[in-house]
Amino acid sequence: MAYSEKVLDHYENPRNVGSLDVNDPNVGTGLVGAPACGDVMKLQLRVNDQGVIEDAKFKTFGCGSAIASSSLATEWIKGMTVDQAMAVKNTQIVEELNLPPVKIHCSVLAEDAIKSAIEDYKKKQGARGGKDQVA
Amino acid sequence: MAIKLPIYMDNHATTPLDPRVLDAMLPYLRDNFGNAASRSHAFGWAAEKASEDAREQVAALIGASGKEIVWTSGATESDNLALKGAAEFHKDKGNHIVTAQTEHKAVLDTCKRLEKEGFQVTYLPVAEDGRVRPEAVAAALTDKTILVSVMLANNEIGTVNPVNEIGAVVKARGCLFHIDAVQGVGKIPFDVNAARADLVSLSAHKMYGPKGVGALYVRRKPRVRISAQIDGGGHERGMRSGTLNVPGIVGFGVAAEICRRELSVEGPRMLALRERLRQGLQSQISDTFVNGSMEHRLPGNLNISFAFIEGEAMLMALKDVAVSSGSACTSASLEPSYVLRALGVEEEMAHTSIRFGIGRFNTEEEVDFVIDLVARKVKKLREMSPLYEMAQAGIDIKSIQWAAH
Ligand SMILES: Cc1ncc(COP(=O)(O)O)c(C=O)c1O
């Protein structure tokens, strides 16, 4: 199978590999996929007082396209507001990385990972009676 | 000696053509272009003699006689001819066929078609070590069983089946016994009489011969009858029509001859290289699991799972080494290897398997290069793996409620 240049670039030089402190109230963590299906993505983001995502990290168990999709996702959402990040669509990832049809599920997983990290962040903020319940 | 990249270590998929084989073939692609069925001139006689000599060479490798060799276009055709040919010819005696879940698709999909035509097929499960048990075969045989098809060695995990014991069980009940011997012949000793085989599929390109040529051994004593599946000029004693691929057949013959002569030296050399690879990988990398029996295994095969790393990501990281994976991502189906699943390997581990197939042209230097490369890439990919992170933190991956597909 031939990979697009962009997939290869993200795979070989993944952006934002790592972890943020799960216990930080400003950090949201999303863990999606399943080991039995061959892909698991963990995506984390830290939101500042202005509601802007100031940092994002990922770790992915999956094929090159899954790694590239999550790497791209973290790169994109850094600097976005939470609402902007919520609007990122898997089709944008497919387009940017030139993913073939059999790899579309990788982009879906990356979108799910962003949403699930944001939900986790919001839940934490809600529980704290948080600062920015500005929906 | 400098290592030439990429390194080829996928010798179960195909093997490179041995230069000695190519040299033998070339005259038959040039001046000796005759049709082996031409009886009226020297061109035809030369081609026929070349084909007959190759028949003896291939037969000698498996303890058969040249008259028992039917040339085909490869083992896919041989498997089809053996199963469909036997089923069609013997359908009045019964309609039941026994095979195993870990067989090659050329056998399994042929069986599926036969099922559509009214045959009943039992797909035997295998033990955890990947091998078919003779007792399981015995228990599956019925009065309706006409044919049993079990492979000599598996193309993914390299496990070797006890074909001699299975043959004894099958013949005690008077059924036909077919062996897909593609991966084992030339690599380990195999004898059609010891296995009591009636039909045996072979392929040249798995033993350093050319692609597109294979053979079906069809026993003469006692004579085994099958129905031809390709009709035409009645070549190969009516069992397989079509003008012979003489250059390919010549290459197959020489390839078989080389395997036979060198087996006693090459077998131990392959085993030593494979063990160097296995020990090197397992001493440098934690959490690895070999899939399938270590004891009953082709000398050149290592199928190993690197926990927490998906197989296709691993293949991408090993772009200087040609190997393959049982991961779903390398197939269109998104299902991990059916062979590994049949062994009871959990899906998540099946996704992490890599198949190394060492062959005649691999060297110690290449093996050492591969060990070092794999160890470095495993480290890098595990740093990226959330599953590895969880395992390090003592979290049981199975305790997590994962979403379905
Ligand atoms: C066990 C087994 N049977 C059959 C085949 C098919 O052989 P061929 O490529 O000659 O059609 C292969 C090769 O992929 C194989 O490994």
XYZ file of C-alpha atoms and ligand atoms in Angstrom:
556
model
C 0.000 0.000 0.000
C 1.366 3.402 -0.886
C 1.035 6.172 1.671
C 0.598 9.833 0.879
C 3.556 12.109 1.574
C 1.644 13.776 4.357
C 0.868 10.501 6.097
C 4.528 9.549 5.852
C 5.595 12.926 7.200
C 3.291 12.720 10.237
C 4.214 9.106 10.790
C 7.929 9.745 10.689
C 7.830 13.065 12.533
C 4.750 12.821 14.685
C 3.744 16.147 16.250
C 2.815 16.348 19.898
C 3.470 12.798 21.060
C 3.131 12.586 24.810
C 0.836 12.970 27.758
C -0.634 15.765 29.862
C -1.557 15.447 33.514
C -4.947 13.688 33.600
C -5.650 15.182 37.002
C -5.240 18.792 35.869
C -8.781 20.285 35.842
C -7.921 22.183 32.663
C -6.931 19.004 30.830
C -9.444 16.878 28.934
C -8.584 13.304 27.970
C -10.201 11.250 25.222
C -9.516 7.541 24.814
C -11.249 5.985 21.819
C -11.074 2.831 19.708
C -10.339 -0.670 20.945
C -7.236 -2.879 21.005
C -9.201 -5.727 19.414
C -9.980 -3.523 16.416
C -6.356 -2.556 15.984
C -6.608 1.107 16.895
C -6.673 3.062 20.134
C -6.155 6.808 20.308
C -5.532 8.837 23.417
C -5.834 12.564 22.807
C -5.408 15.180 25.499
C -5.847 18.940 25.442
C -5.265 21.731 27.946
C -7.553 24.759 27.828
C -6.524 28.187 29.122
C -8.685 30.821 30.840
C -9.742 32.275 27.502
C -11.206 28.941 26.410
C -8.382 28.397 23.934
C -6.620 25.047 23.564
C -3.051 25.887 24.440
C -1.600 22.407 24.304
C -2.556 19.027 22.836
C -0.844 15.638 22.997
C -1.571 12.187 21.652
C -0.549 8.571 21.844
C -1.863 6.100 19.283
C -1.844 2.347 18.858
C -2.726 1.838 15.239
C -1.533 1.876 11.683
C 0.417 4.705 10.071
C -2.772 6.449 8.970
C -4.154 6.349 12.504
C -0.938 7.815 13.878
C -0.937 10.509 11.192
C -4.625 11.358 11.783
C -4.094 11.882 15.489
C -0.868 13.799 14.968
C -2.638 16.126 12.536
C -5.598 16.517 14.891
C -3.386 17.728 17.745
C -1.590 20.100 15.422
C -4.850 21.612 14.201
C -6.648 22.070 17.496
C -3.768 23.839 19.198
C -4.771 27.501 19.239
C -8.432 26.773 18.498
C -11.218 27.561 20.913
C -13.056 24.594 22.352
C -16.001 25.286 20.065
C -13.810 25.474 16.991
C -12.170 22.191 17.886
C -15.595 20.633 18.403
C -16.374 21.486 14.781
C -13.360 19.683 13.254
C -14.676 17.056 10.851
C -13.117 13.765 9.885
C -13.578 14.643 6.218
C -11.117 17.509 6.644
C -8.555 15.027 7.928
C -9.268 12.646 5.043
C -8.722 15.466 2.601
C -5.577 16.822 4.200
C -3.921 13.408 4.488
C -5.305 11.976 1.265
C -6.585 8.897 3.065
C -7.880 6.036 0.912
C -11.379 4.641 1.649
C -10.079 1.753 3.802
C -8.440 4.295 6.118
C -11.384 6.617 6.629
C -12.104 4.989 9.984
C -8.765 6.404 11.212
C -10.018 9.941 10.613
C -13.339 9.136 12.275
C -11.452 7.943 15.305
C -9.408 11.157 15.415
C -12.589 13.258 15.316
C -14.069 11.093 18.086
C -10.896 11.535 20.120
C -11.126 15.344 19.941
C -14.801 15.308 20.915
C -14.274 12.882 23.725
C -11.366 14.927 25.128
C -13.496 18.080 25.040
C -16.405 16.318 26.720
C -14.073 15.133 29.444
C -12.770 18.671 29.895
C -16.291 20.090 30.096
C -17.351 17.455 32.572
C -14.417 18.333 34.808
C -15.173 22.032 34.531
C -18.856 21.415 35.296
C -17.986 19.395 38.359
C -15.833 22.249 39.585
C -18.564 24.798 38.884
C -16.002 25.886 36.349
C -14.955 29.186 35.033
C -16.078 28.971 31.484
C -19.465 27.440 31.126
C -19.712 29.768 28.167
C -21.094 27.283 25.686
C 30.304 -6.768 3.085
C 27.933 -3.830 2.968
C 24.278 -4.665 3.368
C 22.063 -3.920 0.418
C 18.718 -2.345 1.303
C 15.876 -3.155 1.342
C 16.451 -6.600 2.840
C 14.082 -9.319 1.642
C 12.764 -11.392 4.567
C 9.356 -12.417 3.236
C 10.269 -15.800 1.792
C 6.847 -17.319 2.533
C 5.260 -14.919 0.057
C 7.723 -15.820 -2.635
C 11.426 -16.570 -2.994
C 13.926 -14.951 -5.311
C 14.899 -16.928 -8.380
C 18.162 -18.762 -7.773
C 20.675 -17.604 -10.430
C 21.433 -21.259 -11.217
C 17.749 -21.744 -11.999
C 17.689 -18.727 -14.270
C 20.739 -20.009 -16.167
C 19.010 -23.325 -16.764
C 15.846 -21.610 -17.988
C 17.386 -19.170 -20.440
C 17.999 -21.584 -23.329
C 14.293 -22.489 -23.196
C 13.339 -18.854 -23.557
C 15.672 -18.499 -26.534
C 16.535 -21.260 -29.007
C 14.692 -24.161 -27.404
C 11.247 -22.685 -27.723
C 9.502 -25.804 -28.949
C 6.081 -27.032 -27.903
C 6.468 -30.187 -25.819
C 3.403 -31.614 -27.552
C 4.962 -31.342 -31.024
C 5.798 -34.932 -31.922
C 7.042 -34.354 -35.460
C 10.315 -32.445 -35.057
C 13.412 -31.827 -32.948
C 12.078 -28.619 -31.368
C 9.200 -30.529 -29.836
C 11.386 -33.468 -28.801
C 13.843 -31.166 -27.011
C 11.012 -29.475 -25.137
C 9.456 -32.782 -24.208
C 12.755 -34.159 -22.951
C 13.311 -31.050 -20.831
C 9.855 -31.398 -19.297
C 10.373 -35.115 -18.602
C 13.744 -34.479 -16.962
C 12.167 -31.828 -14.744
C 9.401 -34.267 -13.804
C 12.034 -36.660 -12.474
C 13.764 -33.856 -10.570
C 10.570 -32.657 -8.889
C 9.452 -36.232 -8.188
C 12.808 -37.086 -6.594
C 12.395 -34.287 -4.059
C 9.220 -35.882 -2.668
C 10.020 -39.571 -3.121
C 7.676 -39.961 -6.092
C 8.119 -41.114 -9.688
C 8.095 -38.705 -12.618
C 4.925 -40.262 -14.003
C 3.049 -39.047 -10.936
C 3.727 -35.346 -11.586
C 1.100 -33.188 -13.342
C 2.295 -29.709 -14.315
C 0.064 -26.783 -13.401
C 0.256 -23.005 -13.325
C 0.975 -22.946 -9.595
C -0.263 -24.316 -6.323
C -3.538 -22.421 -6.425
C -4.404 -24.430 -9.506
C -3.005 -27.623 -7.968
C -5.208 -27.190 -4.881
C -8.244 -26.491 -7.059
C -7.552 -29.485 -9.274
C -6.955 -31.819 -6.327
C -10.076 -30.852 -4.402
C -12.531 -30.227 -7.218
C -11.108 -33.084 -9.299
C -11.377 -35.600 -6.453
C -14.780 -34.361 -5.332
C -16.208 -34.568 -8.830
C -14.768 -37.973 -9.612
C -15.726 -39.588 -6.303
C -19.040 -37.907 -5.633
C -20.907 -41.196 -5.924
C -18.918 -42.544 -2.979
C -19.702 -39.679 -0.648
C -20.006 -35.952 -0.262
C -17.928 -35.136 2.801
C -14.542 -33.384 2.868
C -12.348 -32.695 5.900
C -9.871 -29.823 6.063
C -8.532 -27.372 8.655
C -9.297 -23.760 9.542
C -5.677 -22.718 9.011
C -5.389 -23.870 5.398
C -4.456 -21.514 2.585
C -7.294 -19.691 0.831
C -6.671 -21.792 -2.274
C -7.988 -24.751 -0.268
C -10.561 -22.964 1.898
C -12.242 -21.062 -0.897
C -12.268 -24.142 -3.096
C -14.038 -25.955 -0.252
C -16.540 -23.109 0.030
C -17.389 -23.503 -3.624
C -17.768 -27.251 -3.225
C -20.161 -26.583 -0.343
C -22.309 -24.531 -2.699
C -22.367 -27.533 -5.011
C -23.716 -29.750 -2.265
C -20.603 -31.120 -0.585
C -20.264 -30.989 3.191
C -16.995 -29.694 4.562
C -15.622 -29.983 8.089
C -13.122 -27.245 8.934
C -11.134 -28.663 11.822
C -9.994 -26.322 14.562
C -6.318 -26.456 15.481
C -4.650 -26.674 18.863
C -3.015 -23.623 20.440
C 0.278 -24.612 18.817
C -1.338 -24.241 15.391
C -1.178 -27.933 14.470
C -3.890 -30.282 13.289
C -4.279 -33.285 15.593
C -4.531 -36.745 13.954
C -7.176 -37.679 16.548
C -9.260 -34.701 15.461
C -9.046 -35.901 11.869
C -10.010 -39.426 12.906
C -13.012 -38.144 14.819
C -14.223 -36.117 11.847
C -14.217 -38.985 9.334
C -17.572 -40.480 8.405
C -18.784 -43.090 5.933
C -19.406 -40.203 3.548
C -15.879 -38.777 3.726
C -14.102 -38.951 0.376
C -11.187 -36.580 0.913
C -9.023 -35.068 3.637
C -6.887 -32.007 2.858
C -4.265 -30.865 5.372
C -1.252 -28.700 4.657
C 2.335 -29.717 5.385
C 3.426 -26.339 6.761
C 1.499 -23.151 7.344
C 2.330 -20.085 5.282
C 1.834 -17.606 8.128
C 3.107 -19.260 11.261
C 5.321 -21.925 9.705
C 3.951 -24.698 11.898
C 4.428 -28.204 10.550
C 1.528 -30.652 10.736
C 2.018 -34.331 11.642
C 1.106 -35.380 8.097
C 2.513 -38.903 8.407
C 0.285 -39.618 11.399
C -2.686 -37.963 9.705
C -2.043 -39.985 6.552
C -2.190 -43.218 8.539
C -5.544 -42.217 10.024
C -6.971 -41.187 6.660
C -5.832 -44.289 4.793
C -7.118 -46.572 7.548
C -10.555 -45.318 6.534
C -9.871 -45.540 2.812
C -10.276 -41.824 2.088
C -8.121 -39.799 -0.273
C -5.424 -37.649 1.330
C -4.364 -34.324 -0.201
C -1.464 -32.288 1.170
C -0.788 -28.675 0.263
C 2.969 -29.028 0.685
C 3.892 -25.669 -0.844
C 5.624 -24.153 2.169
C 7.343 -27.256 3.480
C 8.785 -29.042 0.469
C 12.416 -28.146 -0.110
C 12.684 -26.757 3.433
C 12.078 -29.898 5.484
C 12.163 -33.596 4.547
C 8.921 -34.810 2.993
C 8.066 -38.114 1.391
C 4.779 -38.969 -0.296
C 5.003 -42.585 0.837
C 5.768 -41.807 4.468
C 2.768 -39.458 4.447
C 0.678 -41.924 2.419
C -0.421 -38.981 0.322
C -2.606 -39.413 -2.752
C -2.415 -35.830 -3.991
C 0.234 -33.193 -3.198
C 0.355 -29.545 -4.308
C 3.691 -27.885 -5.047
C 4.756 -24.459 -6.282
C 8.063 -23.491 -7.886
C 8.235 -19.910 -6.659
C 8.373 -20.942 -3.009
C 11.560 -22.897 -3.635
C 13.667 -20.404 -5.591
C 12.070 -21.311 -8.908
C 9.975 -19.136 -11.225
C 6.418 -17.927 -10.625
C 3.491 -19.332 -12.565
C 4.478 -22.996 -12.462
C 3.447 -25.687 -10.029
C 2.679 -29.365 -9.847
C 0.143 -31.788 -8.530
C 1.447 -35.170 -7.462
C -1.147 -37.806 -8.292
C -0.425 -41.288 -6.917
C -0.155 -44.140 -9.424
C 0.031 -47.100 -7.052
C -2.756 -47.555 -6.248
C -3.990 -45.310 -8.991
C -5.776 -42.171 -7.856
C -8.475 -40.853 -10.167
C -9.536 -37.214 -10.439
C -11.601 -35.291 -12.975
C -9.791 -32.712 -15.088
C -10.871 -29.142 -14.449
C -9.347 -27.606 -17.579
C -10.419 -29.151 -20.854
C -8.547 -28.961 -24.109
C -5.816 -30.836 -25.914
C -5.550 -33.585 -23.315
C -2.055 -32.767 -22.081
C -0.732 -34.253 -18.838
C -2.520 -37.554 -19.465
C -5.789 -35.705 -19.726
C -5.557 -34.262 -16.233
C -4.550 -30.754 -17.230
C -4.788 -29.464 -20.776
C -2.709 -26.566 -22.027
C 0.664 -26.118 -23.711
C 3.416 -26.676 -21.158
C 5.332 -23.716 -19.772
C 8.642 -25.345 -20.666
C 11.055 -22.657 -19.381
C 9.131 -22.520 -16.110
C 9.082 -26.300 -15.831
C 12.823 -26.511 -16.483
C 13.358 -23.913 -13.764
C 11.096 -25.809 -11.383
C 13.098 -28.988 -12.008
C 16.448 -27.374 -11.309
C 15.058 -25.552 -8.276
C 13.821 -28.872 -6.874
C 17.149 -30.541 -7.605
C 19.042 -27.805 -5.743
C 16.687 -28.057 -2.761
C 17.154 -31.809 -2.623
C 20.944 -31.630 -2.817
C 21.309 -28.790 -0.337
C 18.546 -29.526 2.157
C 20.832 -31.140 4.729
C 23.082 -28.076 4.782
C 20.492 -25.362 4.200
C 18.013 -26.623 6.788
C 20.397 -26.183 9.734
C 21.678 -22.886 8.317
C 18.125 -21.481 8.101
C 17.422 -22.688 11.609
C 20.565 -21.027 12.949
C 19.645 -17.719 11.302
C 16.070 -17.918 12.585
C 17.257 -18.658 16.116
C 19.752 -15.802 15.938
C 16.863 -13.536 14.949
C 14.504 -14.829 17.619
C 17.039 -14.699 20.419
C 18.276 -11.298 19.329
C 14.768 -9.847 19.285
C 13.642 -11.472 22.509
C 16.770 -10.474 24.417
C 16.373 -6.820 23.439
C 12.606 -6.401 23.424
C 10.157 -7.109 26.242
C 6.608 -8.402 25.778
C 7.074 -10.445 22.624
C 5.165 -13.660 21.888
C 5.948 -16.256 19.275
C 2.786 -17.473 17.522
C 2.550 -21.218 16.938
C 4.677 -24.186 17.914
C 8.399 -23.482 18.248
C 9.184 -27.169 18.108
C 7.293 -28.120 14.959
C 8.102 -25.196 12.745
C 9.763 -24.436 9.435
C 13.393 -23.516 10.080
C 13.095 -20.107 8.355
C 9.860 -18.918 9.981
C 9.388 -16.542 12.864
C 5.889 -15.183 13.504
C 6.098 -12.935 16.505
C 3.825 -10.418 18.200
C 5.252 -7.201 19.608
C 2.665 -6.226 22.199
C 1.280 -2.652 22.129
C 2.379 -1.998 18.520
C 0.008 -2.370 15.601
C 1.477 -4.489 12.807
C 1.084 -2.113 9.914
C 2.698 0.742 11.824
C 5.551 -1.667 12.447
C 5.825 -2.556 8.754
C 5.994 1.139 7.930
C 8.775 1.580 10.447
C 10.634 -1.341 8.888
C 10.578 0.044 5.407
C 14.125 -1.204 4.801
C 13.017 -4.771 5.500
C 10.414 -6.661 3.501
C 8.294 -8.629 5.986
C 4.541 -9.021 6.457
C 1.951 -8.761 9.206
C -1.148 -10.594 10.382
C -2.688 -7.247 11.205
C -6.030 -6.330 9.703
C -4.683 -3.127 8.312
C -2.619 -4.967 5.750
C -5.720 -6.535 4.256
C -8.889 -5.041 2.866
C -11.069 -6.982 5.291
C -10.141 -5.193 8.545
C -10.131 -8.590 10.231
C -6.851 -9.790 11.677
C -5.339 -13.011 10.358
C -7.771 -15.939 10.388
C -4.823 -18.248 11.029
C -3.853 -16.488 14.255
C -7.507 -16.352 15.321
C -7.804 -20.109 14.739
C -4.921 -20.616 17.183
C -6.867 -18.682 19.763
C -4.514 -15.681 19.607
C -6.525 -12.751 20.947
C -7.499 -10.162 18.374
C -5.409 -7.443 19.949
C -2.327 -9.654 19.794
C -3.113 -10.753 16.246
C -2.955 -7.086 15.270
C 0.609 -6.908 16.535
C 2.088 -9.891 14.686
C 4.958 -9.727 12.232
C 6.019 -12.606 10.001
C 9.713 -12.985 9.216
C 10.527 -15.502 6.499
C 14.231 -16.223 6.269
C 15.502 -17.734 3.051
C 18.489 -19.007 1.141
C 19.918 -15.594 0.366
C 19.730 -14.063 3.837
C 22.929 -13.578 5.824
C 23.934 -13.199 9.465
C 24.730 -9.543 8.829
C 21.196 -8.980 7.570
C 19.738 -10.717 10.599
C 21.806 -8.528 12.922
C 20.743 -5.410 11.040
C 17.097 -6.434 11.361
C 17.385 -7.129 15.102
C 18.870 -3.706 15.712
C 16.336 -1.915 13.517
C 13.349 -3.694 15.026
C 14.554 -3.013 18.574
C 14.903 0.715 17.845
C 11.534 0.982 16.112
C 9.732 -0.955 18.820
C 11.092 1.507 21.361
C 9.938 4.476 19.308
C 6.474 3.077 18.610
C 5.924 2.007 22.201
C 6.671 5.553 23.319
C 3.761 6.513 21.083
C 1.469 3.722 22.254
C -1.269 4.462 24.797
C -1.501 0.739 25.509
C 2.150 0.568 26.462
C 1.717 3.601 28.696
C -1.213 1.926 30.455
C 0.669 -1.321 30.866
C 3.605 0.546 32.371
C 1.224 2.269 34.782
C -0.100 -1.122 35.831
C -3.502 -0.673 34.197
C -5.009 -3.899 32.896
C -6.047 -3.189 29.327
C -8.765 -5.810 29.604
C -10.362 -3.969 32.543
C -11.285 -1.046 30.295
C -14.681 -0.835 28.608
C -13.628 -0.402 24.993
C -16.074 0.683 22.352
C -17.008 -1.871 19.710
C -15.807 -1.563 16.127
C 0.270 -22.928 1.566
C 0.083 -22.343 0.208
N -0.744 -22.929 -0.683
C -0.938 -22.422 -1.897
C -0.307 -21.272 -2.318
C -0.574 -20.749 -3.702
O 0.530 -20.980 -4.530
P 0.696 -20.250 -5.932
O 1.194 -18.889 -5.635
O 1.715 -21.088 -6.652
O -0.617 -20.251 -6.628
C 0.553 -20.631 -1.439
C 1.237 -19.375 -1.819
O 0.794 -18.280 -1.524
C 0.751 -21.164 -0.139
O 1.539 -20.569 0.741
